[in-house]
Amino acid sequence: METMVIRNREDLSQYETQWKELIEHLEHPEIFATWEWMSAYLHHMLNPTAQLFVVVVTDQDRWVALAPLCIVPQKLKWRSVRSLQCIVSGTGENNSFYLHREYHYIKLLKHIAKAFTTHQEEWDWIDLYSFQSRNPVTALVEQTLGEQFEVHLRPLSASPYVNIDQHSELKFDKSRLKAIERKERKIRREHEVVIHLNQPFDMQIWNQIASLHKKRWPHSLFNETREASFLQDLVRQLELQDRAHISYLQIDGQIASAWITLVHQNKAYMYITATSKEYPEYGVGLILTHRVMQHFLEQDVNEIDFLAGDQDYKFYWSDTIHMNYHIRIFNHHYRKKTKLLRTYTLYQINKRRFKSILLNR
């Protein structure tokens, strides 16, 4: 096996076929690992100060491992840090190193770790965000890299999900579902209501959803030009493959609630939602979510992922979660610098505990 590091987008663009072939052979495939997601992100959202550091392990001409990383200058209060981190970030994703399911994972991870050691003059720490508990690669990254580097891990967030194979109507409170159905009947009596499920991309509808999302969420991705362009490009690419859909509920001709949903490898992602504040008595967000959930429960999917977040509506539909972790890895090549960064990291990891102790004194 051989290892190479790809440094720029031009070189990476030559390997679309190899990237796609590897992603098709993952044990836990995710839409965030796809070429479509990565190419849209690189085109619209890559930090202009970032330098690609894509580690690829090959077996002859076959890609068998991939660590899609970049080096990003990161400013702390007292100094700057060269942070080696996943390219894709800030778009609701979960990340990982992508390892071919037919190969020995630890052997592949040791090749990746060797690349980190070979180029250790280029980075101060490695920040791996949103590595998920369900993926065995997460635990193996911590274990394997921990043999050469100092590794710290902390929980970041929970991702509620519904496993269709284990799904039971008993999981849902029937009285709640009946209440949603009553609300839908009520709003239909009092207004003209139309529900559109899994619709193709339409620019006029897209603009209405973007406007609704910005009103609903103060930190909406649609507020920033780069993020909005990324979302539109991504959804249009995936829609051509029947992997992205838009569902929305209209009241008297106006969109009152919407979902952008994605599908990959028999998994559905409840990706972006927005609901108007004008109809709180009807629960229009719950009505639309109920309809979208019913649709997916009848389709050829085995999991519905609500993605990271602690919003109440996510736990309304699910009581099962995957944990997302932040893994930080220190470069001991710079011993003096590492002491300060290590202290800073220990504070980051334990600050919630510190606050709790102080507040309860």
Coordinates of C-alpha atoms in Angstrom, one line a residue:
M1 CA 0.0 0.0 0.0
E2 CA 1.1 3.6 -0.7
T3 CA 0.0 6.9 0.8
M4 CA -0.3 10.3 -0.9
V5 CA -1.4 13.8 0.2
I6 CA -3.5 15.8 -2.3
R7 CA -2.8 19.6 -1.8
N8 CA -5.1 21.4 -4.2
R9 CA -8.5 21.3 -5.8
E10 CA -7.1 20.9 -9.3
D11 CA -5.3 17.7 -8.4
L12 CA -8.3 16.4 -6.4
S13 CA -10.7 16.9 -9.3
Q14 CA -8.8 14.2 -11.3
Y15 CA -9.9 11.6 -8.8
E16 CA -13.7 11.8 -8.9
T17 CA -14.1 8.2 -10.1
Q18 CA -11.8 6.8 -7.4
W19 CA -13.5 8.9 -4.7
K20 CA -16.9 7.6 -5.7
E21 CA -15.8 4.0 -5.9
L22 CA -14.4 4.1 -2.4
I23 CA -17.5 5.7 -0.9
E24 CA -19.6 2.9 -2.4
H25 CA -17.6 0.4 -0.4
L26 CA -18.0 2.0 3.1
E27 CA -19.5 0.0 6.0
H28 CA -21.4 3.1 7.2
P29 CA -22.1 5.3 4.1
E30 CA -23.1 8.9 4.7
I31 CA -24.3 11.5 2.2
F32 CA -21.7 13.9 3.7
A33 CA -18.9 11.6 2.2
T34 CA -20.2 11.8 -1.3
W35 CA -18.4 13.6 -4.1
E36 CA -21.4 15.8 -4.7
W37 CA -21.2 17.1 -1.1
M38 CA -17.5 17.6 -1.2
S39 CA -17.4 19.3 -4.6
A40 CA -20.2 21.7 -3.7
Y41 CA -18.5 22.6 -0.5
L42 CA -15.1 23.2 -2.1
H43 CA -16.7 25.4 -4.7
H44 CA -18.7 27.6 -2.4
M45 CA -17.6 27.3 1.2
L46 CA -13.9 26.3 1.6
N47 CA -12.1 28.8 3.9
P48 CA -9.9 30.9 1.5
T49 CA -7.0 30.5 4.0
A50 CA -7.3 26.7 4.1
Q51 CA -4.9 24.4 2.3
L52 CA -6.1 20.9 1.3
F53 CA -4.4 18.0 3.1
V54 CA -6.3 15.0 1.7
V55 CA -4.7 11.8 2.8
V56 CA -5.3 8.9 0.4
V57 CA -4.1 5.3 0.9
T58 CA -4.0 3.2 -2.2
D59 CA -3.7 -0.5 -2.9
Q60 CA -2.3 -0.5 -6.5
D61 CA -4.7 1.8 -8.3
R62 CA -7.6 1.3 -5.8
W63 CA -8.4 3.9 -3.1
V64 CA -8.8 2.1 0.2
A65 CA -8.7 4.9 2.7
L66 CA -9.4 8.6 2.7
A67 CA -9.0 11.4 5.3
P68 CA -10.5 14.5 3.7
L69 CA -8.7 17.2 5.7
C70 CA -7.3 20.7 5.3
I71 CA -4.9 22.9 7.2
V72 CA -6.7 26.0 8.6
P73 CA -5.0 28.9 10.5
Q74 CA -7.0 29.3 13.8
K75 CA -6.6 32.3 16.1
L76 CA -6.7 31.8 19.8
K77 CA -6.5 34.7 22.3
W78 CA -2.7 34.5 22.6
R79 CA -1.5 32.9 19.5
S80 CA -2.4 31.3 16.2
V81 CA -2.7 27.5 15.6
R82 CA -2.3 25.5 12.4
S83 CA -5.4 23.3 12.7
L84 CA -5.7 20.1 10.6
Q85 CA -9.4 19.5 10.3
C86 CA -12.1 18.0 8.2
I87 CA -12.8 20.0 5.0
V88 CA -16.5 19.8 5.3
S89 CA -17.8 21.7 8.4
G90 CA -20.7 23.8 9.5
T91 CA -23.3 22.2 7.2
G92 CA -25.0 19.9 9.6
E93 CA -22.8 17.0 8.7
N94 CA -21.1 14.1 10.6
N95 CA -17.5 13.4 9.6
S96 CA -15.2 10.4 9.5
F97 CA -12.1 8.9 7.8
Y98 CA -13.4 6.7 5.0
L99 CA -12.1 3.2 5.0
H100 CA -12.9 0.4 2.5
R101 CA -15.0 -2.2 4.3
E102 CA -13.0 -5.1 2.9
Y103 CA -9.7 -4.0 4.4
H104 CA -8.3 -4.0 8.0
Y105 CA -9.3 -0.7 9.5
I106 CA -6.4 -0.4 11.9
K107 CA -3.8 -1.1 9.2
L108 CA -5.4 1.7 7.1
L109 CA -5.5 4.1 10.0
K110 CA -1.8 3.5 10.7
H111 CA -1.0 4.6 7.1
I112 CA -3.0 7.8 7.7
A113 CA -1.2 8.3 11.0
K114 CA 2.1 7.9 9.3
A115 CA 1.2 10.8 6.9
F116 CA 0.5 13.0 10.0
T117 CA 3.9 12.1 11.4
T118 CA 5.7 12.7 8.1
H119 CA 4.2 16.1 7.8
Q120 CA 4.2 17.1 11.5
E121 CA 6.0 20.3 10.8
E122 CA 2.9 21.6 9.1
W123 CA 0.3 21.3 11.9
D124 CA -0.1 22.0 15.6
W125 CA -3.2 20.0 16.4
I126 CA -5.8 17.9 14.6
D127 CA -9.4 18.8 15.3
L128 CA -11.9 16.2 14.2
Y129 CA -15.5 17.4 14.7
S130 CA -18.7 15.4 14.5
F131 CA -17.2 11.9 14.5
Q132 CA -20.2 9.7 15.4
S133 CA -20.5 6.9 18.0
R134 CA -22.3 4.5 15.6
N135 CA -19.3 4.4 13.3
P136 CA -16.5 2.0 14.5
V137 CA -13.9 4.2 12.8
T138 CA -14.5 6.8 15.6
A139 CA -13.3 4.5 18.4
L140 CA -10.4 3.2 16.2
V141 CA -9.2 6.7 15.3
E142 CA -8.9 7.5 19.0
Q143 CA -7.2 4.2 19.8
T144 CA -4.8 4.1 16.8
L145 CA -3.7 7.7 16.8
G146 CA -3.5 7.5 20.6
E147 CA -0.5 5.2 20.2
Q148 CA 1.6 8.0 18.6
F149 CA -0.1 11.2 19.8
E150 CA -1.9 12.6 22.8
V151 CA -5.6 12.4 22.1
H152 CA -8.6 14.0 23.8
L153 CA -12.2 13.3 23.1
R154 CA -15.3 15.1 24.3
P155 CA -19.0 14.8 23.4
L156 CA -20.4 17.5 21.1
S157 CA -24.1 16.7 20.4
A158 CA -26.7 14.1 20.0
S159 CA -28.3 13.0 16.7
P160 CA -31.8 11.6 17.1
Y161 CA -32.8 8.9 14.6
V162 CA -35.5 6.4 13.8
N163 CA -34.4 2.8 12.9
I164 CA -37.1 1.6 10.6
D165 CA -36.4 -2.1 11.2
Q166 CA -36.9 -1.6 14.9
H167 CA -39.6 0.9 14.5
S168 CA -42.8 0.3 16.5
E169 CA -45.9 2.4 16.6
L170 CA -45.6 2.0 20.4
K171 CA -42.6 4.3 20.2
F172 CA -45.0 7.1 19.3
D173 CA -47.6 8.5 21.7
K174 CA -50.8 7.6 19.9
S175 CA -52.7 10.4 21.7
R176 CA -50.1 12.9 20.2
L177 CA -50.5 11.5 16.7
K178 CA -54.3 11.7 17.0
A179 CA -53.9 15.3 18.3
I180 CA -51.8 16.2 15.1
E181 CA -54.5 14.6 12.9
R182 CA -57.2 16.6 14.7
K183 CA -55.1 19.8 14.1
E184 CA -54.8 19.0 10.4
R185 CA -58.6 18.5 10.1
K186 CA -59.2 21.8 12.0
I187 CA -56.9 23.8 9.8
R188 CA -58.4 22.3 6.7
R189 CA -61.8 23.4 7.8
E190 CA -60.7 27.0 8.4
H191 CA -58.2 27.5 5.6
E192 CA -57.2 26.3 2.2
V193 CA -54.4 23.8 2.9
V194 CA -52.3 21.9 0.3
I195 CA -49.4 19.6 1.3
H196 CA -46.8 18.8 -1.3
L197 CA -44.4 15.9 -0.5
N198 CA -41.1 15.2 -2.1
Q199 CA -41.3 17.8 -4.9
P200 CA -38.5 18.5 -7.4
F201 CA -36.4 21.7 -7.2
D202 CA -38.3 24.8 -8.1
M203 CA -36.6 28.3 -7.8
Q204 CA -39.7 30.1 -6.8
I205 CA -40.5 27.7 -4.0
W206 CA -36.9 27.6 -3.0
N207 CA -36.8 31.4 -2.5
Q208 CA -40.0 31.2 -0.4
I209 CA -38.5 28.5 1.8
A210 CA -35.2 30.5 2.1
S211 CA -37.2 33.6 3.2
L212 CA -39.2 31.5 5.7
H213 CA -36.0 29.9 7.1
K214 CA -34.3 33.3 7.6
K215 CA -37.4 34.5 9.6
R216 CA -37.5 31.4 11.7
W217 CA -33.8 30.9 12.5
P218 CA -31.5 33.8 13.4
H219 CA -28.4 31.9 12.3
S220 CA -29.9 30.6 9.1
L221 CA -27.5 29.2 6.5
F222 CA -29.5 31.2 4.0
N223 CA -28.3 34.5 5.6
E224 CA -24.8 34.1 4.1
T225 CA -24.3 34.1 0.3
R226 CA -21.7 31.3 0.3
E227 CA -23.9 29.0 2.4
A228 CA -27.0 29.7 0.4
S229 CA -25.2 29.0 -2.9
F230 CA -23.8 25.8 -1.4
L231 CA -27.3 24.6 -0.4
Q232 CA -28.8 25.4 -3.8
D233 CA -26.0 23.8 -5.7
L234 CA -26.0 20.7 -3.5
V235 CA -29.8 20.2 -3.7
R236 CA -29.9 20.7 -7.4
Q237 CA -27.1 18.1 -7.9
L238 CA -28.8 15.5 -5.7
E239 CA -32.2 16.2 -7.1
L240 CA -31.0 15.1 -10.5
Q241 CA -30.3 11.7 -8.9
D242 CA -33.6 11.6 -7.0
R243 CA -31.8 12.0 -3.7
A244 CA -33.0 15.5 -2.6
H245 CA -36.6 16.6 -2.2
I246 CA -38.6 19.5 -1.0
S247 CA -41.9 19.1 1.0
Y248 CA -44.0 22.0 2.1
L249 CA -47.4 22.9 3.5
Q250 CA -49.3 25.9 2.1
I251 CA -52.0 27.8 3.9
D252 CA -54.1 30.0 1.6
G253 CA -51.4 29.9 -1.0
Q254 CA -48.5 30.7 1.3
I255 CA -45.8 28.3 2.5
A256 CA -46.3 27.9 6.3
S257 CA -43.9 25.0 6.8
A258 CA -41.2 23.2 4.7
W259 CA -38.7 20.4 4.8
I260 CA -35.6 19.8 2.7
T261 CA -34.9 16.1 2.9
L262 CA -32.0 14.0 1.5
V263 CA -31.7 10.3 0.8
H264 CA -28.5 8.2 0.5
Q265 CA -28.0 4.5 0.6
N266 CA -31.5 3.7 2.1
K267 CA -31.1 6.4 4.7
A268 CA -33.3 9.6 4.8
Y269 CA -31.9 12.8 6.3
M270 CA -34.3 15.4 7.7
Y271 CA -31.9 18.1 6.7
I272 CA -33.5 21.6 6.8
T273 CA -36.8 22.7 8.2
A274 CA -38.6 26.0 8.7
T275 CA -42.1 26.8 10.0
S276 CA -44.0 30.1 10.2
K277 CA -44.8 31.6 13.6
E278 CA -48.2 32.8 12.3
Y279 CA -50.1 29.6 13.0
P280 CA -49.0 28.3 16.4
E281 CA -52.5 27.0 17.3
Y282 CA -52.4 24.5 14.4
G283 CA -49.0 23.0 14.9
V284 CA -48.3 23.2 11.1
G285 CA -44.7 22.0 11.6
L286 CA -45.8 18.9 13.3
I287 CA -48.5 18.3 10.7
L288 CA -45.9 18.4 7.8
T289 CA -43.3 16.4 9.7
H290 CA -45.9 13.7 10.4
R291 CA -46.7 13.5 6.7
V292 CA -43.0 13.4 5.7
M293 CA -42.3 10.7 8.3
Q294 CA -45.3 8.6 7.1
H295 CA -43.9 8.9 3.5
F296 CA -40.5 7.6 4.5
L297 CA -41.9 4.8 6.7
E298 CA -43.5 3.5 3.5
Q299 CA -40.4 3.8 1.4
D300 CA -37.3 1.7 0.9
V301 CA -35.3 3.3 3.7
N302 CA -34.0 1.7 6.9
E303 CA -33.2 4.9 8.9
I304 CA -34.5 8.4 9.3
D305 CA -31.8 10.8 10.7
F306 CA -32.8 14.1 12.3
L307 CA -29.1 15.1 12.5
A308 CA -27.4 16.9 15.4
G309 CA -29.4 19.2 17.6
D310 CA -31.4 19.3 20.8
Q311 CA -34.6 20.9 19.3
D312 CA -37.7 19.5 20.9
Y313 CA -39.4 18.5 17.7
K314 CA -36.6 16.0 17.0
F315 CA -37.2 14.1 20.2
Y316 CA -40.9 14.3 19.6
W317 CA -40.3 11.6 17.0
S318 CA -37.4 9.6 18.4
D319 CA -35.9 8.5 21.7
T320 CA -32.8 6.9 20.1
I321 CA -29.6 8.9 19.4
H322 CA -26.1 8.7 18.1
M323 CA -23.5 10.8 19.9
N324 CA -21.2 13.1 18.0
Y325 CA -17.7 13.7 19.3
H326 CA -14.9 16.1 19.0
I327 CA -11.4 14.5 18.9
R328 CA -8.4 16.7 19.4
I329 CA -4.9 15.3 18.7
F330 CA -1.7 17.1 19.7
N331 CA 1.5 17.4 17.8
H332 CA 4.4 16.7 20.3
H333 CA 6.9 17.9 17.7
Y334 CA 6.5 21.3 19.4
R335 CA 6.8 20.4 23.0
K336 CA 6.7 24.0 24.5
K337 CA 3.7 25.1 22.4
T338 CA 1.9 21.8 23.2
K339 CA 1.8 22.6 26.9
L340 CA -0.2 25.8 26.5
L341 CA -2.5 24.2 23.9
R342 CA -3.0 21.2 26.1
T343 CA -4.0 23.4 29.1
Y344 CA -6.4 25.3 26.8
T345 CA -7.9 22.0 25.6
L346 CA -8.4 20.7 29.1
Y347 CA -10.3 23.8 30.0
Q348 CA -12.5 23.5 26.8
I349 CA -13.3 19.9 27.6
N350 CA -14.1 20.5 31.3
K351 CA -15.6 24.0 31.3
R352 CA -19.1 22.8 31.6
R353 CA -18.1 20.8 34.7
F354 CA -16.2 23.8 36.1
K355 CA -19.3 26.1 35.6
S356 CA -21.5 23.4 37.2
I357 CA -19.2 23.2 40.3
L358 CA -19.1 27.0 40.6
L359 CA -22.9 27.5 40.3
N360 CA -23.6 24.8 42.9
R361 CA -21.2 26.0 45.5

